[in-house]
Amino acid sequence: MNAAQVAQPDATPSLRRPSLGFTLGKYREILIAVAFFLLFDLAVLVLNFYVSFQISEDAVSINLSGRQRMLTQRLSKGLFASELAVANGPLPAPLADELRLATRLFDETLTGFRQGGAVTGGDGKAVQLVAASSPKSADILARSVALWAPWRQLLSHTTLTPDDVRAAAAYARAHNLALLGLMNELTTDLESAANQRASQLRMVQTGGIVLALLNFLFILFKFIRRLRQSDDATEQATEETREILSVVREGLFLLTPQYTLGTQLSRSVSTILGQAVRPGDHFLTLLAPMVSARTLDDARGYMDLLFLPHIKEDLVQSINPLTEVAITTTDALGHKHQRHLSMRFNRVTADGEIRHLLVTVQDVSSRIELEQKLQGEQQRAQREFDLLVRAFETDPGALRGFVDRSEASLLEVNDLLRQVEAGSDAKQLRRIVDAVYRHVHAVKGEASMLSLDLLTATAHQFESQIQKLREAGTFAGDALLALPLPLEELLTRLQALKRSVLRDRAASPPAADFSVPMTALVARIAQEMGKPTQLTTSLAPLTALPTASHEALQKVAVQLVRNAVVHGVEDGSTRAALGKPATATVDVTLHRNDTNQVELVVRDDGAGLDVARVRARLQALGWFKGAQLDEMSTAQVLAQIFRPGFSTATSAGEHAGRGVGLDIVSAEVRRLGARLLVSTKPDHGTTFRVRLST
């Protein structure tokens, strides 16, 4: 090596701190460019903020001026409806409230346009309204006030009389269109002012973009000589990408046309998919154990489409079968878990060629769970609304009687549950559970008869909890601690009916025609069970009985009729095979017999009671042994159908299977001091008679 090739350093080199002037000289142009850029950006930001703030105020003004147009029509419509209403009586409260609200909003907003200040926005919250400042707007507002003042005067009375309503409606016919036209002019003028400000903002932004581009080109020119360092920068970027992929929460990886994973994938992919994932793995092989074969085939077809260059990517996004897919994974302990994943596919192109698909995988289980909860809440709200609608359609007397009886019955349930203690006797607990079951089932029966489906479903759920206790055989008092919750839910819904439906209705006598809701109940049960059934009734003496007897016999009738349709009559094909009419008949009568007793008769033309089936069921329940059943007479066997928990149904549902309907009948008959007689004939039907001395 010679001196021309390598410069030899001084023997005693000195370390010299670069001077400030040297530093500024080296970076002066860049620093000046950056300073101008920051200064300009700050100026543009301030202008943008100022103009955007004005546009935001304009948007509020335009929105409220549009609402003013709507309010003129809303007020006129309300007045015309009120005018019709007062022709037939006093002004209904909802219409009066609507007129006051529309008047207040219109007057408040009109004042806000003239003077500025806080007004009520479209969402019911206060917004700040800037006074309209243009001469044209001021003129429009002056004319609007002149038209509005007489109208407001007519509507400003605390109590609107029919004369007030008619006068205001006449004024609306004469001046509504003129006031509407002025509000349209105001909106047009405000929109014109907003457009001018928007144009200013666009000019500022356009100028900012142009200057930013010039500044960018200058900086780019200054740094272009450093492109030799691009390899190092690329390597650094690659390393940073690896770091990002190691911490990013979404699963990210590239997919080749052969469905294999690329070399770069985020660490979270394995966690999200619940299995070890490596570069080069086949994507469909990873999916196979988690999704159905149908979903797997659909996913393959979808990815094939994305790799076809003539297919528009945006057009096929909607058919992605993995946008929201439920997968099943197995943890280290062998437990299976279901989660919901969202997989998005985007093309990665180079030189116009589709090289890869970028796959983004997210665990959306929490969002799906939240959506399901929201949907459940919406359905619950809809059921609550349907209950109120149905209650409003129900005869007030029948509804009031049902609510009063049910409330009293549920309060009695509450008293029974209060008697329960941790050390209560098992037999006593069994009696309490059976009594609670009877009360709840009776409430469900009446609710079903009135088509109050939400109450029926709530009572049915309550029954299900009680049924679990009964099926448990023996249980302690602690097992009943959960029952007050569904009880409270039922009582709350009954209270809601009293507050929202019965509060403003005058006390009504009990519904005279009990047969109407019972006929509807029979039709509904028959349709759900596929057993065409016709109900005939003759219950005229029912209303003449004392209230206690009336209500008790009504409960008995409901349970016996339900029992007849569910258990007694056959389906249409069976009846046809027996030569019977396709439509079964259930007959309910109430009369005084030869001994002057009140007699309730419920008769059906169904299959009759199957004594052999009753015997088999009693033995299956373990209530009697075979030898005991052989010694029992037919009457003794049939008497067991009234015991709590007895049912010949193979499965429990809303209408049958829990062995409580006839238990209620037996309890009510005993409470009345009446007699219950049963007669049955195979293939001809069954007759229940309740005889009461009065």
XYZ file of C-alpha atoms in Angstrom:
694
model
C 0.000 0.000 0.000
C 1.382 3.492 -0.892
C 0.626 6.968 0.240
C -1.631 7.545 -2.696
C -3.920 4.788 -1.555
C -4.158 5.354 2.190
C -3.846 8.620 4.095
C -1.738 8.176 7.198
C -3.163 9.729 10.357
C -1.274 12.177 12.538
C 0.734 10.659 15.290
C -1.290 12.501 17.919
C -4.788 12.983 16.540
C -7.084 15.327 18.364
C -10.790 14.924 18.879
C -12.580 18.021 17.692
C -16.247 18.746 18.389
C -18.082 19.773 15.235
C -19.036 23.416 15.354
C -22.679 24.549 15.337
C -22.067 26.426 12.128
C -20.832 23.230 10.483
C -23.919 21.339 11.621
C -26.283 24.005 10.416
C -24.412 24.309 7.179
C -24.745 20.600 6.540
C -28.433 20.394 7.319
C -29.452 24.014 6.699
C -31.561 23.318 3.620
C -33.314 20.368 5.210
C -33.949 22.243 8.432
C -35.314 25.231 6.523
C -37.529 22.938 4.439
C -38.789 21.184 7.559
C -39.331 24.523 9.319
C -41.347 25.831 6.374
C -43.233 22.562 6.252
C -44.114 22.717 9.943
C -45.005 26.384 9.753
C -47.150 25.865 6.726
C -48.780 22.757 8.211
C -49.568 24.702 11.362
C -51.140 27.503 9.329
C -53.158 25.048 7.247
C -54.187 23.189 10.403
C -55.398 26.395 12.024
C -57.330 27.394 8.911
C -58.750 23.894 8.580
C -59.811 23.901 12.198
C -61.412 27.316 11.924
C -63.286 26.598 8.690
C -64.243 23.082 9.865
C -65.627 24.590 13.061
C -67.728 26.981 11.010
C -68.895 24.131 8.769
C -69.798 22.130 11.863
C -71.893 25.068 13.084
C -73.458 25.313 9.620
C -74.293 21.602 9.708
C -76.129 22.077 13.008
C -77.983 25.083 11.593
C -78.944 23.244 8.376
C -80.052 20.191 10.330
C -82.226 22.273 12.644
C -83.655 24.348 9.791
C -84.593 21.074 8.109
C -86.222 20.001 11.339
C -88.180 23.272 11.347
C -89.688 22.256 8.015
C -90.620 18.897 9.455
C -92.052 20.481 12.593
C -94.443 22.680 10.600
C -95.854 19.553 8.969
C -95.785 17.606 12.210
C -97.628 20.410 13.999
C -100.222 20.695 11.223
C -100.748 16.966 11.165
C -101.165 16.914 14.938
C -103.648 19.782 14.799
C -105.716 18.101 12.091
C -105.763 14.861 14.091
C -106.669 16.825 17.220
C -109.431 18.634 15.360
C -110.963 15.280 14.446
C -110.523 14.036 18.001
C -112.200 16.995 19.708
C -115.186 16.611 17.420
C -115.974 13.413 19.336
C -114.835 14.342 22.821
C -111.963 15.857 24.812
C -108.494 16.157 23.341
C -106.523 12.925 24.024
C -103.459 13.416 26.201
C -100.992 11.959 23.636
C -102.153 14.454 20.990
C -101.940 17.347 23.461
C -98.405 16.296 24.424
C -97.451 16.042 20.768
C -98.726 19.589 20.071
C -96.858 21.005 23.069
C -93.624 19.270 22.094
C -93.778 20.391 18.454
C -94.665 23.952 19.478
C -91.845 24.138 22.004
C -89.235 22.769 19.611
C -90.268 25.049 16.749
C -90.430 28.192 18.908
C -87.174 27.416 20.716
C -85.303 26.767 17.454
C -86.770 29.854 15.745
C -85.569 31.981 18.669
C -82.171 30.304 18.459
C -81.841 31.207 14.776
C -82.567 34.844 15.615
C -80.549 35.257 18.815
C -78.278 32.215 19.036
C -77.958 29.976 22.078
C -78.617 26.438 23.261
C -81.533 24.538 21.705
C -82.711 20.947 21.741
C -80.996 18.887 19.035
C -82.313 15.971 17.014
C -81.139 13.481 19.648
C -82.868 15.351 22.460
C -79.608 16.819 23.789
C -78.767 20.514 23.917
C -76.732 21.897 21.006
C -75.346 25.381 20.458
C -77.028 27.213 17.610
C -75.348 30.244 16.063
C -77.662 33.098 15.086
C -78.245 33.387 11.327
C -76.253 36.473 10.381
C -76.864 37.019 6.680
C -79.307 39.801 5.692
C -81.407 37.340 3.754
C -81.690 34.959 6.714
C -82.572 37.864 8.996
C -85.375 38.905 6.622
C -86.669 35.328 6.407
C -86.650 34.966 10.168
C -88.484 38.276 10.636
C -91.242 37.127 8.302
C -91.310 33.714 9.969
C -91.779 35.281 13.399
C -94.646 37.364 12.062
C -96.388 34.216 10.797
C -95.508 32.112 13.817
C -96.490 34.523 16.614
C -100.313 34.199 16.179
C -99.997 30.442 15.820
C -97.861 30.154 18.945
C -100.371 32.307 20.842
C -103.138 29.861 19.955
C -101.065 26.901 21.159
C -99.543 28.456 24.277
C -102.497 27.786 26.583
C -101.795 25.408 29.425
C -104.889 23.395 28.563
C -105.954 23.310 24.924
C -109.696 23.643 24.545
C -111.561 22.355 21.488
C -111.900 26.007 20.355
C -108.129 26.455 20.658
C -107.554 23.340 18.596
C -110.006 24.357 15.880
C -108.609 27.879 15.699
C -105.045 26.597 15.500
C -106.008 24.049 12.831
C -107.698 26.790 10.782
C -104.575 28.926 11.096
C -102.475 25.964 9.980
C -104.553 25.526 6.850
C -104.169 29.200 6.025
C -100.474 29.744 6.833
C -98.704 26.385 7.088
C -97.485 26.390 3.491
C -96.219 29.952 3.809
C -94.293 29.100 6.983
C -92.977 25.934 5.352
C -91.798 27.985 2.384
C -89.941 30.398 4.666
C -88.208 27.488 6.402
C -87.225 26.128 2.980
C -85.770 29.536 2.075
C -83.882 29.604 5.373
C -82.446 26.147 4.715
C -81.393 27.154 1.207
C -79.673 30.287 2.473
C -77.846 28.360 5.196
C -76.743 25.701 2.710
C -75.411 28.422 0.410
C -73.304 29.860 3.243
C -72.054 26.387 4.139
C -71.089 25.716 0.517
C -69.027 28.884 0.456
C -67.132 27.809 3.564
C -66.649 24.325 2.119
C -65.173 25.904 -1.008
C -62.784 27.885 1.172
C -61.775 24.717 2.958
C -61.147 22.928 -0.348
C -58.997 25.788 -1.540
C -56.950 25.687 1.664
C -56.575 21.939 1.424
C -55.664 22.046 -2.267
C -53.037 24.685 -1.635
C -51.740 22.668 1.293
C -51.458 19.513 -0.792
C -49.605 21.336 -3.590
C -47.112 22.927 -1.214
C -46.708 19.647 0.676
C -45.919 17.881 -2.615
C -43.346 20.532 -3.532
C -41.806 20.226 -0.107
C -41.792 16.440 -0.453
C -40.072 16.617 -3.830
C -37.397 18.861 -2.379
C -36.746 16.508 0.522
C -36.809 13.517 -1.834
C -34.209 15.193 -4.034
C -31.949 15.806 -1.068
C -32.117 12.202 0.011
C -31.907 10.512 -3.366
C -28.143 10.256 -3.143
C -28.558 8.060 -0.120
C -30.246 5.280 -2.043
C -27.063 3.288 -1.672
C -28.212 2.592 1.852
C -31.461 1.039 0.678
C -30.222 -2.523 1.219
C -29.509 -1.818 4.861
C -32.853 -0.070 5.207
C -34.598 -3.045 3.625
C -32.942 -5.434 6.024
C -33.886 -3.200 8.906
C -37.489 -3.066 7.674
C -37.538 -6.859 7.395
C -36.359 -7.160 10.961
C -38.988 -4.700 12.091
C -41.611 -6.728 10.229
C -40.548 -9.797 12.146
C -40.841 -7.858 15.374
C -44.307 -6.626 14.441
C -45.437 -10.128 13.498
C -44.213 -11.367 16.850
C -46.478 -9.031 18.818
C -49.464 -8.302 16.547
C -52.695 -9.741 17.950
C -54.225 -10.684 14.590
C -53.115 -13.750 12.716
C -51.279 -12.597 9.586
C -49.690 -14.738 6.878
C -49.292 -14.981 3.109
C -50.909 -17.805 1.186
C -49.476 -19.177 -2.063
C -51.589 -20.394 -5.012
C -50.909 -23.922 -3.701
C -52.582 -22.979 -0.382
C -49.329 -23.194 1.579
C -48.303 -20.623 4.169
C -45.505 -18.187 3.339
C -42.294 -17.720 5.290
C -43.589 -14.782 7.349
C -46.507 -15.278 9.732
C -47.467 -13.680 12.993
C -46.850 -15.550 16.215
C -50.508 -15.259 17.187
C -51.632 -17.502 14.296
C -50.947 -20.645 16.331
C -52.787 -19.238 19.349
C -55.846 -18.224 17.361
C -56.080 -21.483 15.403
C -55.367 -23.548 18.517
C -52.601 -25.619 16.908
C -48.947 -25.352 15.916
C -48.636 -23.510 12.588
C -45.388 -23.343 10.586
C -44.337 -21.792 7.266
C -45.109 -24.181 4.429
C -48.111 -25.813 6.147
C -51.101 -26.500 3.917
C -53.878 -24.082 4.854
C -56.749 -26.464 4.042
C -55.107 -29.186 6.136
C -55.065 -26.798 9.070
C -58.744 -25.954 8.552
C -59.998 -29.512 8.014
C -60.373 -30.570 11.679
C -62.012 -27.275 12.653
C -64.791 -26.783 10.056
C -67.293 -28.906 8.190
C -66.479 -30.536 4.851
C -68.971 -28.203 3.168
C -67.265 -25.107 4.566
C -63.854 -26.487 3.569
C -64.987 -26.994 -0.040
C -66.515 -23.522 -0.135
C -63.264 -22.011 1.181
C -61.226 -23.772 -1.517
C -63.572 -22.495 -4.223
C -63.450 -18.955 -2.856
C -59.633 -18.883 -2.809
C -59.550 -20.282 -6.355
C -61.646 -17.304 -7.444
C -59.265 -14.829 -5.775
C -56.310 -16.252 -7.707
C -58.136 -15.700 -11.034
C -57.008 -12.307 -12.417
C -60.245 -11.611 -14.314
C -62.342 -11.880 -11.123
C -62.928 -8.578 -9.333
C -61.797 -8.909 -5.727
C -64.451 -6.559 -4.348
C -67.251 -8.476 -6.040
C -66.468 -11.796 -4.356
C -65.739 -10.531 -0.838
C -69.359 -11.079 0.141
C -69.205 -14.833 -0.593
C -66.249 -15.474 1.683
C -67.364 -18.561 3.691
C -64.819 -17.807 6.404
C -65.936 -14.233 7.142
C -67.483 -15.519 10.320
C -67.012 -19.207 10.999
C -67.489 -21.313 14.103
C -64.555 -23.626 14.770
C -63.991 -26.372 17.295
C -60.587 -26.694 18.919
C -59.212 -29.149 21.477
C -57.008 -27.961 24.334
C -54.145 -29.802 25.994
C -56.575 -31.565 28.360
C -58.675 -32.878 25.509
C -61.568 -30.485 26.141
C -63.346 -29.168 23.063
C -64.067 -25.446 22.742
C -66.072 -23.597 20.151
C -64.927 -20.178 19.028
C -65.733 -17.834 16.175
C -63.041 -16.679 13.776
C -63.087 -14.089 11.017
C -60.727 -14.678 8.089
C -60.186 -11.997 5.466
C -58.341 -12.524 2.173
C -56.690 -9.773 0.140
C -54.686 -10.134 -3.044
C -50.973 -9.347 -3.133
C -49.900 -8.470 -6.686
C -46.547 -7.795 -8.317
C -46.142 -6.646 -11.924
C -49.849 -7.181 -12.464
C -49.647 -10.814 -11.320
C -51.394 -12.225 -8.260
C -48.579 -13.716 -6.184
C -50.157 -14.326 -2.779
C -53.218 -13.830 -0.646
C -52.771 -11.890 2.578
C -54.851 -13.692 5.205
C -55.956 -11.857 8.350
C -57.388 -14.046 11.106
C -59.198 -12.573 14.104
C -60.916 -14.188 17.064
C -64.360 -12.546 17.111
C -65.889 -14.783 19.768
C -66.446 -11.862 22.141
C -68.202 -9.821 19.479
C -70.414 -12.753 18.461
C -71.301 -13.377 22.085
C -72.179 -9.704 22.524
C -74.304 -9.739 19.370
C -76.136 -12.822 20.595
C -76.782 -11.128 23.920
C -78.052 -8.026 22.150
C -80.265 -10.148 19.946
C -81.599 -11.900 23.016
C -82.350 -8.548 24.633
C -84.093 -7.372 21.481
C -86.181 -10.524 21.396
C -87.019 -10.092 25.073
C -88.071 -6.500 24.446
C -90.208 -7.632 21.519
C -91.877 -10.282 23.691
C -92.576 -7.636 26.330
C -94.128 -5.425 23.667
C -96.192 -8.319 22.268
C -97.445 -9.046 25.793
C -98.648 -5.467 26.217
C -100.276 -5.454 22.782
C -102.075 -8.699 23.503
C -103.112 -7.439 26.935
C -104.627 -4.301 25.404
C -106.627 -6.532 23.042
C -107.915 -8.702 25.887
C -111.271 -8.090 27.563
C -110.508 -5.744 30.514
C -112.647 -7.712 32.918
C -111.020 -11.017 31.991
C -107.565 -9.479 32.168
C -108.187 -7.827 35.536
C -109.589 -11.045 36.964
C -106.586 -13.006 35.681
C -104.083 -10.484 37.081
C -105.797 -10.370 40.497
C -106.085 -14.159 40.769
C -102.547 -14.748 39.543
C -101.083 -12.128 41.849
C -102.892 -13.617 44.837
C -101.796 -17.109 43.827
C -98.142 -16.079 43.408
C -98.164 -14.241 46.731
C -99.398 -17.480 48.279
C -96.433 -19.209 46.586
C -94.197 -16.606 48.188
C -95.691 -17.387 51.595
C -95.103 -21.099 51.021
C -91.467 -20.527 50.119
C -90.970 -18.429 53.250
C -91.885 -21.471 55.314
C -88.908 -23.358 53.929
C -85.863 -23.692 56.150
C -82.573 -25.525 55.687
C -83.687 -28.269 58.079
C -87.276 -28.614 56.830
C -88.766 -32.104 56.761
C -88.560 -33.849 53.339
C -92.294 -34.614 53.269
C -93.128 -31.027 54.118
C -90.814 -29.831 51.332
C -92.488 -32.207 48.892
C -95.935 -30.846 49.834
C -94.702 -27.266 49.421
C -93.170 -28.019 46.013
C -96.380 -29.715 44.836
C -98.479 -26.773 46.052
C -96.167 -24.267 44.326
C -96.350 -26.343 41.153
C -100.161 -26.243 41.213
C -100.261 -22.471 41.623
C -97.761 -21.824 38.841
C -99.438 -24.283 36.476
C -102.795 -22.648 37.076
C -101.320 -19.249 36.254
C -99.792 -20.693 33.098
C -103.112 -22.207 32.076
C -105.012 -18.928 32.407
C -102.231 -16.972 30.672
C -102.270 -19.454 27.812
C -106.036 -19.168 27.574
C -105.736 -15.373 27.197
C -102.871 -15.818 24.676
C -100.447 -13.924 26.947
C -97.536 -15.862 25.487
C -94.717 -14.176 27.421
C -96.394 -14.913 30.766
C -97.091 -18.454 29.599
C -93.436 -18.954 28.678
C -92.230 -17.405 31.947
C -94.500 -19.656 33.983
C -93.372 -22.637 31.914
C -89.733 -21.869 32.712
C -90.675 -21.581 36.375
C -92.329 -25.001 36.106
C -89.157 -26.425 34.566
C -87.139 -25.410 37.613
C -89.730 -26.964 39.918
C -89.787 -30.113 37.778
C -86.040 -30.554 38.289
C -86.642 -30.550 42.037
C -89.420 -33.098 41.738
C -87.285 -35.368 39.564
C -84.451 -35.174 42.110
C -86.473 -37.332 44.472
C -85.155 -36.073 47.801
C -83.817 -32.586 48.337
C -83.046 -30.154 51.129
C -84.550 -26.744 51.797
C -81.509 -25.063 50.224
C -82.586 -26.441 46.840
C -85.600 -24.091 46.861
C -83.512 -20.937 47.256
C -83.472 -20.292 43.501
C -87.274 -20.306 43.169
C -87.898 -16.713 44.360
C -86.120 -15.398 41.236
C -88.613 -16.728 38.638
C -91.406 -15.928 41.097
C -90.228 -12.317 41.197
C -90.078 -12.244 37.395
C -93.694 -13.390 37.129
C -94.870 -10.904 39.748
C -92.954 -8.098 38.032
C -94.633 -8.814 34.713
C -98.051 -8.910 36.359
C -97.324 -5.566 38.025
C -96.280 -4.186 34.630
C -99.652 -5.221 33.212
C -101.435 -3.468 36.069
C -99.423 -0.283 35.607
C -99.411 -0.075 31.833
C -102.688 -1.703 30.779
C -105.143 -1.663 33.687
C -104.115 1.580 35.392
C -106.149 3.905 33.187
C -109.013 1.506 32.608
C -112.063 1.722 34.810
C -112.777 -1.306 36.939
C -114.605 -3.788 34.738
C -116.845 -6.670 35.733
C -115.501 -10.178 35.137
C -115.832 -11.309 31.547
C -119.233 -12.881 31.142
C -118.316 -15.128 28.208
C -115.629 -17.456 29.575
C -116.093 -19.715 26.554
C -114.422 -17.268 24.153
C -110.867 -17.465 25.554
C -111.295 -21.183 26.247
C -112.276 -21.749 22.616
C -109.171 -19.845 21.519
C -107.053 -21.982 23.864
C -108.449 -25.212 22.400
C -107.823 -23.981 18.857
C -104.214 -23.110 19.660
C -103.419 -26.408 21.418
C -105.159 -28.387 18.692
C -103.154 -26.631 15.986
C -99.818 -27.086 17.799
C -100.478 -30.788 18.433
C -102.051 -31.578 15.062
C -105.384 -32.628 16.564
C -108.319 -30.785 14.951
C -110.757 -30.201 17.816
C -114.027 -28.306 18.194
C -115.135 -26.953 21.578
C -118.783 -26.563 22.492
C -119.776 -24.815 25.704
C -122.812 -24.084 27.820
C -121.669 -22.158 30.890
C -124.446 -19.653 31.526
C -124.889 -20.455 35.276
C -121.184 -19.821 35.955
C -121.516 -16.069 36.537
C -124.294 -16.549 39.086
C -122.043 -18.551 41.425
C -120.073 -16.999 44.292
C -116.700 -15.648 43.241
C -114.698 -18.405 44.929
C -116.772 -21.155 43.296
C -116.745 -19.314 39.978
C -112.956 -19.033 39.899
C -112.362 -22.581 41.129
C -114.676 -24.134 38.521
C -113.060 -21.955 35.873
C -109.632 -23.362 36.815
C -111.018 -26.891 36.765
C -112.588 -26.359 33.350
C -109.362 -25.008 31.860
C -107.299 -27.955 33.108
C -109.844 -30.572 32.063
C -110.292 -29.077 28.595
C -106.511 -28.861 28.124
C -106.213 -32.479 29.320
C -108.931 -33.574 26.899
C -107.199 -32.052 23.863
C -103.682 -33.159 24.823
C -104.400 -36.659 26.130
C -107.976 -37.532 25.254
C -108.648 -36.946 21.569
C -106.735 -38.660 18.764
C -105.057 -37.129 15.727
C -106.948 -36.975 12.451
C -105.446 -40.106 10.854
C -106.152 -42.255 13.918
C -109.746 -41.008 14.072
C -110.186 -41.715 10.369
C -108.938 -45.289 10.849
C -111.531 -45.726 13.623
C -114.312 -44.292 11.463
C -114.639 -41.181 13.589
C -115.094 -37.627 12.285
C -111.737 -35.989 11.528
C -112.491 -33.181 13.982
C -112.736 -34.227 17.607
C -115.321 -32.730 19.957
C -114.884 -31.491 23.511
C -118.070 -30.424 25.277
C -118.159 -28.308 28.457
C -121.454 -27.709 30.254
C -122.501 -26.285 33.612
C -125.996 -26.905 34.917
C -127.994 -27.863 37.966
C -128.829 -31.546 38.135
C -131.882 -33.257 39.528
C -130.620 -32.877 43.100
C -130.083 -29.097 42.588
C -126.323 -29.515 42.623
C -124.148 -27.437 40.315
C -122.554 -29.900 37.921
C -119.615 -29.144 35.620
C -119.281 -31.730 32.844
C -116.289 -31.969 30.501
C -116.759 -34.654 27.868
C -114.615 -35.654 24.881
C -115.116 -38.223 22.124
C -111.500 -39.375 22.167
C -109.756 -42.656 22.919
C -110.819 -42.903 26.553
C -108.553 -43.660 29.489
C -106.201 -46.589 28.839
C -106.232 -48.447 32.166
C -103.410 -50.768 31.127
C -101.221 -47.826 30.202
C -101.985 -46.144 33.532
C -101.011 -49.352 35.377
C -97.756 -49.592 33.436
C -96.926 -45.976 34.145
C -97.633 -46.355 37.873
C -95.273 -49.334 37.982
C -92.598 -47.458 35.951
C -92.758 -44.560 38.416
C -92.204 -47.007 41.265
C -95.364 -45.932 43.057
C -96.787 -49.474 43.151
C -95.500 -52.958 42.570
C -97.026 -55.290 40.030
C -98.763 -57.388 42.644
C -100.323 -54.332 44.241
C -101.625 -53.109 40.898
C -103.151 -56.521 40.161
C -105.181 -56.285 43.368
C -106.432 -52.748 42.620
C -109.774 -52.177 40.900
C -110.118 -50.108 37.764
C -111.551 -47.207 39.787
C -108.629 -47.361 42.202
C -106.121 -47.333 39.331
C -107.810 -44.404 37.603
C -107.880 -42.449 40.857
C -104.076 -42.306 40.695
C -104.119 -40.024 37.646
C -104.950 -37.136 39.987
C -101.770 -37.569 42.046
C -99.034 -34.928 41.712
C -96.443 -35.836 39.095
C -98.463 -38.485 37.240
C -98.518 -38.239 33.455
C -98.595 -40.774 30.638
C -96.942 -38.332 28.210
C -93.576 -39.511 26.896
C -92.074 -36.004 26.958
C -92.829 -32.753 28.754
C -93.902 -29.635 26.890
C -95.862 -26.470 27.408
C -99.214 -28.286 27.399
C -98.509 -31.683 28.936
C -96.108 -34.149 30.479
C -95.542 -32.830 34.006
C -98.432 -34.352 35.858
C -99.875 -31.239 37.428
C -103.067 -30.433 35.489
C -105.259 -33.108 37.096
C -103.517 -32.458 40.411
C -104.908 -28.908 40.237
C -108.365 -30.312 39.435
C -108.226 -32.605 42.465
C -107.009 -29.807 44.768
C -109.714 -27.358 43.639
C -112.432 -30.011 43.993
C -111.307 -30.746 47.548
C -111.177 -27.032 48.361
C -114.772 -26.621 47.133
C -115.978 -29.679 49.046
C -117.248 -31.069 45.744
C -117.265 -34.565 44.240
C -115.308 -35.634 41.173
C -116.600 -38.492 39.027
C -114.862 -40.042 36.017
C -116.363 -42.314 33.411
C -114.578 -43.613 30.337
C -115.115 -46.013 27.460
C -112.371 -47.166 25.092
C -112.506 -45.399 21.685
C -115.602 -43.454 22.763
C -114.218 -40.861 25.133
C -114.025 -39.733 28.732
C -116.355 -37.665 30.915
C -115.346 -35.735 34.046
C -118.119 -34.522 36.363
C -117.666 -32.089 39.239
C -120.711 -31.850 41.539
C -120.963 -28.967 43.949
C -123.695 -28.348 46.513
C -124.579 -24.623 46.808
